[in-house]
């Protein structure tokens, strides 16, 4: 018996590990996550049923309901119901349509429904697992009474209960470890792409987004405008009010730029007081309008540096557009925007410049 319990635990851990990998990057799956995990859990239930634990020559127990319980607690009620449905159909396919299989199938459906309802309880996950586990065991006991009679069911259910409770504890600790691992993975992934202060894209992610956006603009024959933005006299803010106030200004500016940009534009903090915005499918004339609108919005905005004190800042903006102001290759779009930003800073600040103005001055 212990050998078969060990096999069941190994099956559960293997399936949990694979499910954890799938849930780590749900956006990469072409199949809706509820459908994928529900189907996966149903297959797990069938595997647990196939590798049932023998008590003697006439009695076996299986842990198929644990698959439904785990899915309901960690993923939700929809995949739990789907899992129960797959186990129900699979039970009759594997062992034929008999009175016993119909009773067992109905029992699995009832367990799925109960676990789906209990998944909304605001309890700790370990408590929810064991509540669902015991509820499932009650339904299994009723099914066994119908199929085997009260005395025979009474012989099986103590072993079933002890095994299920112990396995549920093991599954909880394994699932929690996988969940923590996924959360840490997402945190590391976010730290690698997001600026810690403003939660905007950092310079590394900007480079990735910039190259992708330029590639798509070439392939789709679209316009791509780039705004490089720098806070005017930001050093004075830090020197006068302190670096904490400077951080509040940076966070506030990130919110202003995001609010006044389109939802599909890409706003980044490139470092220090420099920000950038990639304006997708945006011609140069419209990019200049957006840049001026942003400049005015920042100039009007009151940036809170303490609960009682606010200050005003201004920004300078350099604008460049592919292919309107650059060669068809488009490699110099960043260089042009940077030169335009330098011109805006050099000629008075709090203004918007583009490469045409740079060329005019040099001319």
mmCIF file of C-alpha atoms in Angstrom:
data_model
loop_
_atom_site.group_PDB
_atom_site.id
_atom_site.type_symbol
_atom_site.label_atom_id
_atom_site.label_comp_id
_atom_site.label_asym_id
_atom_site.label_seq_id
_atom_site.Cartn_x
_atom_site.Cartn_y
_atom_site.Cartn_z
ATOM 1 C CA UNK A 1 0.000 0.000 0.000
ATOM 2 C CA UNK A 2 2.761 2.476 0.890
ATOM 3 C CA UNK A 3 4.370 1.850 -2.488
ATOM 4 C CA UNK A 4 1.182 2.857 -4.282
ATOM 5 C CA UNK A 5 0.711 5.908 -2.039
ATOM 6 C CA UNK A 6 4.247 6.972 -2.964
ATOM 7 C CA UNK A 7 3.431 6.533 -6.678
ATOM 8 C CA UNK A 8 0.314 8.703 -6.297
ATOM 9 C CA UNK A 9 2.283 11.425 -4.512
ATOM 10 C CA UNK A 10 4.899 11.392 -7.292
ATOM 11 C CA UNK A 11 2.152 11.718 -9.915
ATOM 12 C CA UNK A 12 0.619 14.666 -8.054
ATOM 13 C CA UNK A 13 3.959 16.446 -7.633
ATOM 14 C CA UNK A 14 4.834 15.933 -11.307
ATOM 15 C CA UNK A 15 1.528 17.380 -12.442
ATOM 16 C CA UNK A 16 1.819 20.291 -9.978
ATOM 17 C CA UNK A 17 5.283 21.119 -11.257
ATOM 18 C CA UNK A 18 4.120 21.131 -14.873
ATOM 19 C CA UNK A 19 1.059 23.241 -13.996
ATOM 20 C CA UNK A 20 3.346 25.693 -12.197
ATOM 21 C CA UNK A 21 5.417 26.116 -15.355
ATOM 22 C CA UNK A 22 2.267 26.745 -17.415
ATOM 23 C CA UNK A 23 0.929 29.279 -14.901
ATOM 24 C CA UNK A 24 4.262 31.088 -14.823
ATOM 25 C CA UNK A 25 3.642 32.537 -18.310
ATOM 26 C CA UNK A 26 -0.120 32.275 -18.951
ATOM 27 C CA UNK A 27 -0.028 34.882 -21.724
ATOM 28 C CA UNK A 28 2.100 32.560 -23.873
ATOM 29 C CA UNK A 29 -0.563 29.857 -24.010
ATOM 30 C CA UNK A 30 -2.814 29.812 -27.103
ATOM 31 C CA UNK A 31 -5.463 28.013 -25.007
ATOM 32 C CA UNK A 32 -7.453 29.889 -22.322
ATOM 33 C CA UNK A 33 -5.832 29.170 -18.960
ATOM 34 C CA UNK A 34 -9.063 27.945 -17.320
ATOM 35 C CA UNK A 35 -9.551 25.399 -20.106
ATOM 36 C CA UNK A 36 -5.911 24.317 -20.093
ATOM 37 C CA UNK A 37 -5.611 23.869 -16.321
ATOM 38 C CA UNK A 38 -9.083 22.299 -16.058
ATOM 39 C CA UNK A 39 -8.213 19.754 -18.751
ATOM 40 C CA UNK A 40 -4.819 19.165 -17.192
ATOM 41 C CA UNK A 41 -6.406 18.572 -13.782
ATOM 42 C CA UNK A 42 -8.938 16.192 -15.321
ATOM 43 C CA UNK A 43 -6.126 14.125 -16.824
ATOM 44 C CA UNK A 44 -4.428 14.137 -13.417
ATOM 45 C CA UNK A 45 -7.623 12.781 -11.838
ATOM 46 C CA UNK A 46 -7.775 10.010 -14.414
ATOM 47 C CA UNK A 47 -4.134 9.122 -13.767
ATOM 48 C CA UNK A 48 -4.796 8.943 -10.023
ATOM 49 C CA UNK A 49 -7.808 6.755 -10.699
ATOM 50 C CA UNK A 50 -5.765 4.440 -12.937
ATOM 51 C CA UNK A 51 -3.034 4.095 -10.293
ATOM 52 C CA UNK A 52 -5.504 3.401 -7.485
ATOM 53 C CA UNK A 53 -4.219 2.272 -4.088
ATOM 54 C CA UNK A 54 -5.214 -1.354 -3.297
ATOM 55 C CA UNK A 55 -6.335 -2.131 0.264
ATOM 56 C CA UNK A 56 -6.934 -5.828 -0.313
ATOM 57 C CA UNK A 57 -7.963 -8.096 -3.170
ATOM 58 C CA UNK A 58 -11.443 -6.561 -3.336
ATOM 59 C CA UNK A 59 -11.033 -2.926 -2.237
ATOM 60 C CA UNK A 60 -9.154 0.058 -3.651
ATOM 61 C CA UNK A 61 -9.054 3.792 -2.955
ATOM 62 C CA UNK A 62 -7.973 6.581 -5.268
ATOM 63 C CA UNK A 63 -7.200 10.274 -4.881
ATOM 64 C CA UNK A 64 -8.907 11.631 -7.964
ATOM 65 C CA UNK A 65 -10.873 14.160 -5.888
ATOM 66 C CA UNK A 66 -7.570 15.746 -4.743
ATOM 67 C CA UNK A 67 -7.029 16.971 -8.306
ATOM 68 C CA UNK A 68 -10.360 18.826 -8.175
ATOM 69 C CA UNK A 69 -9.656 20.216 -4.698
ATOM 70 C CA UNK A 70 -6.192 21.528 -5.628
ATOM 71 C CA UNK A 71 -7.491 23.136 -8.816
ATOM 72 C CA UNK A 72 -10.385 24.832 -7.018
ATOM 73 C CA UNK A 73 -8.088 26.309 -4.342
ATOM 74 C CA UNK A 74 -5.239 27.518 -6.546
ATOM 75 C CA UNK A 75 -6.872 28.307 -9.894
ATOM 76 C CA UNK A 76 -10.634 28.711 -9.483
ATOM 77 C CA UNK A 77 -14.083 27.239 -9.813
ATOM 78 C CA UNK A 78 -14.271 27.051 -13.620
ATOM 79 C CA UNK A 79 -11.288 24.703 -14.102
ATOM 80 C CA UNK A 80 -12.440 22.722 -11.042
ATOM 81 C CA UNK A 81 -15.810 22.047 -12.688
ATOM 82 C CA UNK A 82 -14.117 21.197 -15.981
ATOM 83 C CA UNK A 83 -11.788 18.824 -14.157
ATOM 84 C CA UNK A 84 -14.719 17.080 -12.449
ATOM 85 C CA UNK A 85 -16.518 16.725 -15.797
ATOM 86 C CA UNK A 86 -13.472 15.145 -17.466
ATOM 87 C CA UNK A 87 -13.008 12.723 -14.567
ATOM 88 C CA UNK A 88 -16.712 11.838 -14.728
ATOM 89 C CA UNK A 89 -16.633 11.025 -18.447
ATOM 90 C CA UNK A 90 -13.263 9.296 -18.142
ATOM 91 C CA UNK A 91 -14.546 7.087 -15.317
ATOM 92 C CA UNK A 92 -17.286 5.652 -17.498
ATOM 93 C CA UNK A 93 -15.024 5.283 -20.537
ATOM 94 C CA UNK A 94 -12.344 3.460 -18.549
ATOM 95 C CA UNK A 95 -14.640 1.115 -16.620
ATOM 96 C CA UNK A 96 -17.809 1.030 -18.682
ATOM 97 C CA UNK A 97 -21.273 2.460 -18.120
ATOM 98 C CA UNK A 98 -22.676 0.565 -15.148
ATOM 99 C CA UNK A 99 -24.779 1.517 -12.161
ATOM 100 C CA UNK A 100 -21.615 1.744 -10.034
ATOM 101 C CA UNK A 101 -19.807 3.963 -12.540
ATOM 102 C CA UNK A 102 -22.841 6.260 -12.853
ATOM 103 C CA UNK A 103 -23.032 6.662 -9.068
ATOM 104 C CA UNK A 104 -19.274 7.360 -8.889
ATOM 105 C CA UNK A 105 -19.543 9.795 -11.799
ATOM 106 C CA UNK A 106 -22.375 11.726 -10.163
ATOM 107 C CA UNK A 107 -20.318 11.806 -6.962
ATOM 108 C CA UNK A 108 -17.385 13.426 -8.805
ATOM 109 C CA UNK A 109 -19.684 16.050 -10.325
ATOM 110 C CA UNK A 110 -21.103 16.858 -6.885
ATOM 111 C CA UNK A 111 -17.553 17.166 -5.512
ATOM 112 C CA UNK A 112 -16.714 19.561 -8.363
ATOM 113 C CA UNK A 113 -19.745 21.708 -7.585
ATOM 114 C CA UNK A 114 -19.052 21.753 -3.834
ATOM 115 C CA UNK A 115 -15.376 22.622 -4.345
ATOM 116 C CA UNK A 116 -16.339 25.386 -6.759
ATOM 117 C CA UNK A 117 -18.630 26.926 -4.141
ATOM 118 C CA UNK A 118 -16.110 26.501 -1.328
ATOM 119 C CA UNK A 119 -13.368 28.137 -3.434
ATOM 120 C CA UNK A 120 -14.960 31.513 -2.615
ATOM 121 C CA UNK A 121 -14.471 31.077 1.141
ATOM 122 C CA UNK A 122 -12.098 33.737 2.585
ATOM 123 C CA UNK A 123 -9.993 31.179 4.429
ATOM 124 C CA UNK A 124 -6.324 30.262 4.373
ATOM 125 C CA UNK A 125 -5.526 27.923 1.491
ATOM 126 C CA UNK A 126 -4.581 25.026 3.784
ATOM 127 C CA UNK A 127 -7.913 25.323 5.597
ATOM 128 C CA UNK A 128 -9.793 25.450 2.288
ATOM 129 C CA UNK A 129 -7.947 22.398 0.987
ATOM 130 C CA UNK A 130 -8.866 20.300 4.000
ATOM 131 C CA UNK A 131 -12.480 21.553 4.078
ATOM 132 C CA UNK A 132 -12.876 20.603 0.414
ATOM 133 C CA UNK A 133 -11.013 17.361 1.039
ATOM 134 C CA UNK A 134 -13.335 16.311 3.873
ATOM 135 C CA UNK A 135 -16.393 17.405 1.897
ATOM 136 C CA UNK A 136 -15.221 15.278 -1.010
ATOM 137 C CA UNK A 137 -14.653 12.319 1.289
ATOM 138 C CA UNK A 138 -18.237 12.606 2.563
ATOM 139 C CA UNK A 139 -19.550 12.402 -1.006
ATOM 140 C CA UNK A 140 -17.238 9.466 -1.726
ATOM 141 C CA UNK A 141 -18.502 7.691 1.428
ATOM 142 C CA UNK A 142 -22.106 8.145 0.263
ATOM 143 C CA UNK A 143 -21.204 6.783 -3.193
ATOM 144 C CA UNK A 144 -19.450 3.792 -1.627
ATOM 145 C CA UNK A 145 -22.507 3.050 0.550
ATOM 146 C CA UNK A 146 -24.718 2.996 -2.522
ATOM 147 C CA UNK A 147 -22.342 0.785 -4.503
ATOM 148 C CA UNK A 148 -20.910 -1.487 -1.774
ATOM 149 C CA UNK A 149 -23.199 -1.204 1.212
ATOM 150 C CA UNK A 150 -22.637 0.528 4.546
ATOM 151 C CA UNK A 151 -20.334 -2.038 6.166
ATOM 152 C CA UNK A 152 -18.016 -2.372 3.183
ATOM 153 C CA UNK A 153 -17.884 1.402 2.790
ATOM 154 C CA UNK A 154 -17.099 1.753 6.481
ATOM 155 C CA UNK A 155 -14.063 -0.523 6.034
ATOM 156 C CA UNK A 156 -12.643 1.599 3.212
ATOM 157 C CA UNK A 157 -13.371 5.164 4.312
ATOM 158 C CA UNK A 158 -10.946 5.329 7.321
ATOM 159 C CA UNK A 159 -7.986 4.415 5.085
ATOM 160 C CA UNK A 160 -9.263 6.784 2.409
ATOM 161 C CA UNK A 161 -9.628 9.622 4.915
ATOM 162 C CA UNK A 162 -6.182 9.232 6.490
ATOM 163 C CA UNK A 163 -4.471 8.910 3.104
ATOM 164 C CA UNK A 164 -6.318 11.891 1.627
ATOM 165 C CA UNK A 165 -5.600 14.185 4.575
ATOM 166 C CA UNK A 166 -1.896 13.329 4.617
ATOM 167 C CA UNK A 167 -1.587 13.723 0.842
ATOM 168 C CA UNK A 168 -3.484 17.033 0.999
ATOM 169 C CA UNK A 169 -0.894 18.383 3.473
ATOM 170 C CA UNK A 170 1.935 17.305 1.178
ATOM 171 C CA UNK A 171 0.244 18.831 -1.863
ATOM 172 C CA UNK A 172 -0.348 22.093 0.012
ATOM 173 C CA UNK A 173 3.331 22.518 0.892
ATOM 174 C CA UNK A 174 4.474 21.624 -2.632
ATOM 175 C CA UNK A 175 1.890 23.917 -4.259
ATOM 176 C CA UNK A 176 2.807 26.799 -1.944
ATOM 177 C CA UNK A 177 6.460 26.400 -2.837
ATOM 178 C CA UNK A 178 5.635 26.453 -6.554
ATOM 179 C CA UNK A 179 3.400 29.499 -6.049
ATOM 180 C CA UNK A 180 6.147 31.383 -4.176
ATOM 181 C CA UNK A 181 8.647 30.421 -6.863
ATOM 182 C CA UNK A 182 6.371 31.828 -9.584
ATOM 183 C CA UNK A 183 5.811 35.045 -7.624
ATOM 184 C CA UNK A 184 9.556 35.516 -7.206
ATOM 185 C CA UNK A 185 10.046 34.823 -10.901
ATOM 186 C CA UNK A 186 7.516 37.512 -11.837
ATOM 187 C CA UNK A 187 9.105 39.938 -9.377
ATOM 188 C CA UNK A 188 12.533 39.374 -10.894
ATOM 189 C CA UNK A 189 11.072 39.683 -14.386
ATOM 190 C CA UNK A 190 9.429 42.980 -13.456
ATOM 191 C CA UNK A 191 12.604 44.297 -11.823
ATOM 192 C CA UNK A 192 14.486 43.533 -15.027
ATOM 193 C CA UNK A 193 12.095 45.566 -17.200
ATOM 194 C CA UNK A 194 10.509 48.187 -14.925
ATOM 195 C CA UNK A 195 11.967 51.285 -13.315
ATOM 196 C CA UNK A 196 11.796 50.774 -9.541
ATOM 197 C CA UNK A 197 10.693 54.363 -8.839
ATOM 198 C CA UNK A 198 8.093 55.145 -11.508
ATOM 199 C CA UNK A 199 7.073 51.601 -12.591
ATOM 200 C CA UNK A 200 7.611 52.712 -16.183
ATOM 201 C CA UNK A 201 9.789 50.756 -18.593
ATOM 202 C CA UNK A 202 13.456 51.057 -17.694
ATOM 203 C CA UNK A 203 16.208 51.803 -20.206
ATOM 204 C CA UNK A 204 16.757 48.102 -20.936
ATOM 205 C CA UNK A 205 13.112 47.580 -21.799
ATOM 206 C CA UNK A 206 13.093 50.855 -23.752
ATOM 207 C CA UNK A 207 15.843 49.486 -26.019
ATOM 208 C CA UNK A 208 13.798 46.331 -26.632
ATOM 209 C CA UNK A 209 10.586 48.291 -27.271
ATOM 210 C CA UNK A 210 12.399 50.817 -29.464
ATOM 211 C CA UNK A 211 13.893 48.144 -31.731
ATOM 212 C CA UNK A 212 10.601 46.245 -31.951
ATOM 213 C CA UNK A 213 8.583 49.387 -32.699
ATOM 214 C CA UNK A 214 11.037 50.490 -35.399
ATOM 215 C CA UNK A 215 10.979 47.021 -36.976
ATOM 216 C CA UNK A 216 7.158 46.982 -37.022
ATOM 217 C CA UNK A 217 7.042 50.498 -38.471
ATOM 218 C CA UNK A 218 9.272 49.401 -41.361
ATOM 219 C CA UNK A 219 7.312 46.204 -42.006
ATOM 220 C CA UNK A 220 3.888 47.879 -41.829
ATOM 221 C CA UNK A 221 4.936 51.123 -43.529
ATOM 222 C CA UNK A 222 3.834 53.125 -40.495
ATOM 223 C CA UNK A 223 5.135 56.271 -38.829
ATOM 224 C CA UNK A 224 7.001 56.096 -35.531
ATOM 225 C CA UNK A 225 7.667 59.220 -33.476
ATOM 226 C CA UNK A 226 10.094 59.358 -30.575
ATOM 227 C CA UNK A 227 9.943 61.956 -27.817
ATOM 228 C CA UNK A 228 12.965 62.411 -25.554
ATOM 229 C CA UNK A 229 12.024 64.395 -22.441
ATOM 230 C CA UNK A 230 14.236 65.994 -19.816
ATOM 231 C CA UNK A 231 13.247 67.877 -16.648
ATOM 232 C CA UNK A 232 14.579 71.431 -16.662
ATOM 233 C CA UNK A 233 16.901 72.347 -13.777
ATOM 234 C CA UNK A 234 16.147 69.105 -11.955
ATOM 235 C CA UNK A 235 19.371 69.424 -9.954
ATOM 236 C CA UNK A 236 17.915 72.544 -8.345
ATOM 237 C CA UNK A 237 14.947 70.516 -7.120
ATOM 238 C CA UNK A 238 17.247 68.007 -5.404
ATOM 239 C CA UNK A 239 19.519 70.697 -3.988
ATOM 240 C CA UNK A 240 16.652 72.844 -2.702
ATOM 241 C CA UNK A 241 14.127 70.300 -1.462
ATOM 242 C CA UNK A 242 16.142 67.089 -1.116
ATOM 243 C CA UNK A 243 16.341 63.838 -3.034
ATOM 244 C CA UNK A 244 13.082 62.548 -1.557
ATOM 245 C CA UNK A 245 11.287 65.506 -3.144
ATOM 246 C CA UNK A 246 13.116 64.786 -6.400
ATOM 247 C CA UNK A 247 11.850 61.208 -6.323
ATOM 248 C CA UNK A 248 8.285 62.443 -5.814
ATOM 249 C CA UNK A 249 8.675 64.721 -8.840
ATOM 250 C CA UNK A 250 9.956 61.837 -10.963
ATOM 251 C CA UNK A 251 7.034 59.614 -9.919
ATOM 252 C CA UNK A 252 4.568 62.426 -10.556
ATOM 253 C CA UNK A 253 6.007 63.163 -13.985
ATOM 254 C CA UNK A 254 5.734 59.497 -14.931
ATOM 255 C CA UNK A 255 2.025 59.613 -14.101
ATOM 256 C CA UNK A 256 1.477 62.854 -16.042
ATOM 257 C CA UNK A 257 3.232 61.510 -19.147
ATOM 258 C CA UNK A 258 1.278 58.250 -19.005
ATOM 259 C CA UNK A 259 -2.034 60.056 -18.472
ATOM 260 C CA UNK A 260 -1.546 62.373 -21.444
ATOM 261 C CA UNK A 261 -0.243 59.667 -23.797
ATOM 262 C CA UNK A 262 -2.301 57.176 -25.759
ATOM 263 C CA UNK A 263 -2.889 53.781 -24.171
ATOM 264 C CA UNK A 264 -0.700 51.984 -26.709
ATOM 265 C CA UNK A 265 2.213 54.438 -26.604
ATOM 266 C CA UNK A 266 5.295 53.289 -24.709
ATOM 267 C CA UNK A 267 6.450 55.526 -21.864
ATOM 268 C CA UNK A 268 9.873 54.853 -20.306
ATOM 269 C CA UNK A 269 12.271 56.359 -17.825
ATOM 270 C CA UNK A 270 15.636 56.193 -19.537
ATOM 271 C CA UNK A 271 17.582 57.196 -16.434
ATOM 272 C CA UNK A 272 17.940 60.135 -14.065
ATOM 273 C CA UNK A 273 15.500 62.866 -15.098
ATOM 274 C CA UNK A 274 15.260 61.694 -18.733
ATOM 275 C CA UNK A 275 12.090 60.054 -20.042
ATOM 276 C CA UNK A 276 10.999 58.876 -23.480
ATOM 277 C CA UNK A 277 7.759 58.114 -25.287
ATOM 278 C CA UNK A 278 7.418 55.965 -28.387
ATOM 279 C CA UNK A 279 4.381 57.189 -30.323
ATOM 280 C CA UNK A 280 3.162 54.230 -32.364
ATOM 281 C CA UNK A 281 1.851 54.954 -35.895
ATOM 282 C CA UNK A 282 2.211 58.694 -35.353
ATOM 283 C CA UNK A 283 3.356 61.123 -38.096
ATOM 284 C CA UNK A 284 5.779 63.907 -37.286
ATOM 285 C CA UNK A 285 3.220 66.705 -37.247
ATOM 286 C CA UNK A 286 1.037 64.831 -34.765
ATOM 287 C CA UNK A 287 4.102 63.950 -32.688
ATOM 288 C CA UNK A 288 4.929 67.652 -32.367
ATOM 289 C CA UNK A 289 1.351 68.365 -31.256
ATOM 290 C CA UNK A 290 1.481 65.621 -28.616
ATOM 291 C CA UNK A 291 4.874 66.845 -27.393
ATOM 292 C CA UNK A 292 3.560 70.389 -26.982
ATOM 293 C CA UNK A 293 0.480 69.114 -25.197
ATOM 294 C CA UNK A 294 2.685 67.184 -22.776
ATOM 295 C CA UNK A 295 4.892 70.218 -22.181
ATOM 296 C CA UNK A 296 1.864 72.358 -21.331
ATOM 297 C CA UNK A 297 0.368 69.665 -19.087
ATOM 298 C CA UNK A 298 3.591 69.398 -17.079
ATOM 299 C CA UNK A 299 3.910 73.168 -16.795
ATOM 300 C CA UNK A 300 0.383 73.426 -15.369
ATOM 301 C CA UNK A 301 0.691 70.460 -13.022
ATOM 302 C CA UNK A 302 1.406 70.894 -9.313
ATOM 303 C CA UNK A 303 3.851 68.239 -8.116
ATOM 304 C CA UNK A 304 3.370 67.369 -4.452
ATOM 305 C CA UNK A 305 6.703 66.915 -2.673
ATOM 306 C CA UNK A 306 5.193 66.745 0.817
ATOM 307 C CA UNK A 307 1.623 66.549 2.110
ATOM 308 C CA UNK A 308 1.512 70.347 2.360
ATOM 309 C CA UNK A 309 3.970 71.558 -0.300
ATOM 310 C CA UNK A 310 3.919 71.434 -4.073
ATOM 311 C CA UNK A 311 6.168 72.800 -6.789
ATOM 312 C CA UNK A 312 6.008 73.398 -10.543
ATOM 313 C CA UNK A 313 8.530 72.138 -13.075
ATOM 314 C CA UNK A 314 9.013 72.378 -16.820
ATOM 315 C CA UNK A 315 10.344 69.953 -19.403
ATOM 316 C CA UNK A 316 12.229 70.152 -22.668
ATOM 317 C CA UNK A 317 11.307 67.757 -25.472
ATOM 318 C CA UNK A 318 13.141 66.542 -28.569
ATOM 319 C CA UNK A 319 11.102 64.946 -31.361
ATOM 320 C CA UNK A 320 12.127 62.709 -34.255
ATOM 321 C CA UNK A 321 10.000 60.582 -36.582
ATOM 322 C CA UNK A 322 10.547 57.582 -38.824
ATOM 323 C CA UNK A 323 10.507 57.972 -41.778
ATOM 324 C CA UNK A 324 9.502 61.662 -41.873
ATOM 325 C CA UNK A 325 12.739 63.127 -40.487
ATOM 326 C CA UNK A 326 15.178 60.261 -40.912
ATOM 327 C CA UNK A 327 16.519 58.031 -43.667
ATOM 328 C CA UNK A 328 14.580 54.901 -44.659
ATOM 329 C CA UNK A 329 16.950 52.831 -42.522
ATOM 330 C CA UNK A 330 15.779 54.748 -39.442
ATOM 331 C CA UNK A 331 18.877 54.100 -37.334
ATOM 332 C CA UNK A 332 19.364 57.777 -36.481
ATOM 333 C CA UNK A 333 15.901 58.439 -35.037
ATOM 334 C CA UNK A 334 17.235 58.343 -31.445
ATOM 335 C CA UNK A 335 20.266 60.470 -32.351
ATOM 336 C CA UNK A 336 18.016 63.065 -33.999
ATOM 337 C CA UNK A 337 15.681 63.229 -31.006
ATOM 338 C CA UNK A 338 18.660 63.581 -28.677
ATOM 339 C CA UNK A 339 20.074 66.483 -30.725
ATOM 340 C CA UNK A 340 16.634 68.125 -30.766
ATOM 341 C CA UNK A 341 16.404 67.766 -26.979
ATOM 342 C CA UNK A 342 19.846 69.330 -26.599
ATOM 343 C CA UNK A 343 18.722 72.225 -28.765
ATOM 344 C CA UNK A 344 15.621 72.758 -26.614
ATOM 345 C CA UNK A 345 17.786 72.817 -23.482
ATOM 346 C CA UNK A 346 20.366 75.130 -25.045
ATOM 347 C CA UNK A 347 17.870 77.652 -26.400
ATOM 348 C CA UNK A 348 15.867 78.388 -23.286
ATOM 349 C CA UNK A 349 14.264 75.137 -22.044
ATOM 350 C CA UNK A 350 10.525 74.531 -21.525
ATOM 351 C CA UNK A 351 10.070 74.025 -25.262
ATOM 352 C CA UNK A 352 9.697 71.418 -27.986
ATOM 353 C CA UNK A 353 12.253 71.075 -30.764
ATOM 354 C CA UNK A 354 12.726 68.698 -33.672
ATOM 355 C CA UNK A 355 15.586 67.884 -36.012
ATOM 356 C CA UNK A 356 14.369 70.361 -38.607
ATOM 357 C CA UNK A 357 15.096 73.154 -36.121
ATOM 358 C CA UNK A 358 18.558 71.694 -35.469
ATOM 359 C CA UNK A 359 19.298 71.702 -39.192
ATOM 360 C CA UNK A 360 17.978 75.269 -39.558
ATOM 361 C CA UNK A 361 20.276 76.542 -36.792
ATOM 362 C CA UNK A 362 23.323 74.770 -38.273
ATOM 363 C CA UNK A 363 22.400 76.113 -41.679
#
